[in-house]
Short mmCIF file of N, CA and C in Angstrom, two decimals:
data_model
loop_
_atom_site.label_atom_id
_atom_site.label_comp_id
_atom_site.label_asym_id
_atom_site.label_seq_id
_atom_site.Cartn_x
_atom_site.Cartn_y
_atom_site.Cartn_z
N UNK L 1 46.17 -67.68 208.08
CA UNK L 1 45.71 -67.34 206.40
C UNK L 1 46.24 -65.84 206.07
N UNK L 2 46.30 -66.05 204.84
CA UNK L 2 46.87 -64.61 204.15
C UNK L 2 45.75 -63.73 203.93
N UNK L 3 45.85 -62.77 204.26
CA UNK L 3 44.81 -61.60 204.26
C UNK L 3 44.60 -61.09 202.92
N UNK L 4 43.19 -61.21 202.62
CA UNK L 4 42.66 -60.81 201.36
C UNK L 4 42.96 -59.57 201.35
N UNK L 5 43.38 -59.54 199.25
CA UNK L 5 43.30 -58.41 198.71
C UNK L 5 42.77 -57.21 199.41
N UNK L 6 41.71 -57.39 199.08
CA UNK L 6 40.79 -55.95 199.76
C UNK L 6 40.86 -55.67 201.11
N UNK L 7 41.19 -56.38 201.73
CA UNK L 7 41.59 -56.34 203.13
C UNK L 7 42.76 -55.58 203.12
N UNK L 8 43.83 -55.97 202.85
CA UNK L 8 45.46 -55.30 202.25
C UNK L 8 44.96 -54.05 202.18
N UNK L 9 44.13 -53.91 200.62
CA UNK L 9 43.56 -52.36 199.97
C UNK L 9 43.51 -51.34 201.18
N UNK L 10 42.40 -51.98 201.58
CA UNK L 10 41.16 -51.08 203.00
C UNK L 10 42.40 -50.68 203.67
N UNK L 11 43.08 -51.55 204.23
CA UNK L 11 44.37 -50.84 205.12
C UNK L 11 45.13 -50.18 204.91
N UNK L 12 45.60 -50.09 203.59
CA UNK L 12 46.82 -49.13 202.99
C UNK L 12 46.18 -47.85 202.95
N UNK L 13 44.84 -47.85 202.26
CA UNK L 13 44.20 -46.62 202.47
C UNK L 13 43.93 -46.18 203.87
N UNK L 14 43.75 -46.53 204.61
CA UNK L 14 43.72 -45.53 206.08
C UNK L 14 44.77 -45.81 206.45
N UNK L 15 45.85 -46.43 206.44
CA UNK L 15 47.11 -45.70 206.89
C UNK L 15 47.61 -44.42 206.07
N UNK L 16 47.37 -44.72 205.00
CA UNK L 16 47.55 -43.29 203.87
C UNK L 16 46.64 -41.89 204.47
N UNK L 17 45.36 -42.32 204.67
CA UNK L 17 44.82 -41.26 204.84
C UNK L 17 45.26 -40.87 207.17
N UNK L 18 45.67 -41.64 207.67
CA UNK L 18 45.45 -41.07 208.74
C UNK L 18 46.97 -40.32 209.04
N UNK L 19 47.93 -41.00 207.70
CA UNK L 19 49.13 -40.45 208.09
C UNK L 19 49.05 -39.10 207.66
N UNK L 20 47.90 -38.56 206.51
CA UNK L 20 47.55 -37.11 205.78
C UNK L 20 47.31 -36.04 206.54
N UNK L 21 46.53 -37.01 207.85
CA UNK L 21 45.72 -36.11 208.56
C UNK L 21 46.41 -35.50 210.13
N UNK L 22 47.87 -36.41 210.36
CA UNK L 22 48.54 -36.13 211.39
C UNK L 22 49.50 -35.16 210.72
N UNK L 23 50.23 -35.71 209.73
CA UNK L 23 51.71 -35.18 209.23
C UNK L 23 51.52 -33.73 208.96
N UNK L 24 52.51 -32.66 209.50
CA UNK L 24 52.31 -31.22 209.04
C UNK L 24 53.08 -31.08 207.36
N UNK L 25 53.87 -32.35 206.97
CA UNK L 25 54.80 -32.07 206.12
C UNK L 25 53.98 -32.39 204.83
N UNK L 26 53.27 -33.16 205.12
CA UNK L 26 52.02 -33.91 203.77
C UNK L 26 50.91 -32.89 203.46
N UNK L 27 50.55 -32.77 202.17
CA UNK L 27 49.48 -31.62 201.62
C UNK L 27 48.82 -33.10 200.43
N UNK L 28 47.75 -32.68 199.82
CA UNK L 28 47.03 -33.44 198.60
C UNK L 28 48.40 -33.67 197.84
N UNK L 29 49.05 -32.69 197.57
CA UNK L 29 49.72 -32.45 195.81
C UNK L 29 51.55 -32.96 196.29
N UNK L 30 51.49 -32.76 197.49
CA UNK L 30 53.02 -33.13 198.11
C UNK L 30 53.23 -33.98 199.06
N UNK L 31 54.05 -34.78 199.21
CA UNK L 31 54.00 -36.06 200.59
C UNK L 31 55.12 -35.91 201.12
N UNK L 32 55.41 -36.22 202.52
CA UNK L 32 57.29 -36.21 202.80
C UNK L 32 57.23 -37.62 202.29
N UNK L 33 58.15 -38.34 202.65
CA UNK L 33 58.72 -39.80 202.66
C UNK L 33 57.89 -40.64 203.04
N UNK L 34 57.78 -40.75 204.09
CA UNK L 34 56.59 -42.07 204.75
C UNK L 34 55.41 -41.61 204.46
N UNK L 35 54.58 -40.33 203.97
CA UNK L 35 53.74 -40.44 203.37
C UNK L 35 53.66 -40.64 201.86
N UNK L 36 54.95 -40.37 201.11
CA UNK L 36 54.59 -41.10 200.05
C UNK L 36 54.85 -42.44 199.59
N UNK L 37 55.33 -42.84 200.83
CA UNK L 37 55.59 -44.90 200.63
C UNK L 37 54.26 -45.13 201.28
N UNK L 38 53.56 -44.66 202.00
CA UNK L 38 52.32 -45.48 202.46
C UNK L 38 51.17 -44.90 200.94
N UNK L 39 51.54 -43.93 200.30
CA UNK L 39 50.18 -43.49 198.83
C UNK L 39 50.75 -44.73 197.84
N UNK L 40 52.02 -44.63 197.67
CA UNK L 40 52.65 -45.31 196.73
C UNK L 40 51.56 -46.87 197.59
N UNK L 41 51.93 -47.88 198.23
CA UNK L 41 51.78 -48.85 198.57
C UNK L 41 49.93 -49.10 198.56
N UNK L 42 49.21 -47.87 199.05
CA UNK L 42 47.71 -48.19 198.75
C UNK L 42 47.96 -47.77 197.02
N UNK L 43 48.14 -47.18 196.35
CA UNK L 43 47.46 -47.13 195.02
C UNK L 43 48.27 -48.32 193.99
N UNK L 44 49.63 -49.04 194.99
CA UNK L 44 49.80 -50.31 194.25
C UNK L 44 48.63 -51.19 194.26
N UNK L 45 48.18 -51.29 195.24
CA UNK L 45 47.14 -52.17 196.06
C UNK L 45 45.94 -51.84 195.18
N UNK L 46 45.51 -51.00 194.92
CA UNK L 46 44.23 -50.18 194.69
C UNK L 46 44.48 -50.76 193.03
N UNK L 47 45.34 -50.42 192.12
CA UNK L 47 45.51 -50.59 191.22
C UNK L 47 45.18 -52.32 190.81
N UNK L 48 46.24 -53.27 191.53
CA UNK L 48 45.81 -54.52 191.50
C UNK L 48 44.51 -55.52 192.03
N UNK L 49 43.80 -54.52 193.09
CA UNK L 49 42.49 -54.78 193.53
C UNK L 49 41.12 -54.82 192.04
N UNK L 50 41.49 -53.24 191.53
CA UNK L 50 40.53 -53.09 190.22
C UNK L 50 40.73 -53.87 189.43
N UNK L 51 42.41 -54.12 189.07
CA UNK L 51 42.24 -55.15 187.62
C UNK L 51 41.84 -56.34 188.08
N UNK L 52 42.11 -56.68 189.18
CA UNK L 52 41.50 -58.20 189.70
C UNK L 52 40.00 -58.28 189.38
N UNK L 53 39.10 -56.80 190.00
CA UNK L 53 37.64 -57.08 189.56
C UNK L 53 36.94 -56.69 188.24
N UNK L 54 37.78 -55.92 187.38
CA UNK L 54 37.95 -56.10 185.88
C UNK L 54 37.90 -57.34 185.46
N UNK L 55 39.23 -58.33 185.56
CA UNK L 55 39.32 -59.67 184.99
C UNK L 55 38.05 -60.73 185.66
N UNK L 56 37.83 -60.68 186.77
CA UNK L 56 36.04 -61.27 187.02
C UNK L 56 35.04 -60.73 186.68
N UNK L 57 34.80 -59.58 185.91
CA UNK L 57 33.66 -59.02 185.34
C UNK L 57 33.64 -59.75 183.58
N UNK L 58 34.96 -59.51 183.51
CA UNK L 58 34.83 -59.95 181.96
C UNK L 58 34.94 -59.26 181.40
#
């Protein structure tokens, strides 16, 4: 069964946070290559999830 959008969104958020907590090259404003990819994945999933929620609420 395909993973729910919310679950993917939460996993991406957790991965981005975990990377940021351990990477010495990342800060809240500047990210390394891997950190940037993780953050962009999180942000993209968050945008899709929030748009879906807004659509459902009418």
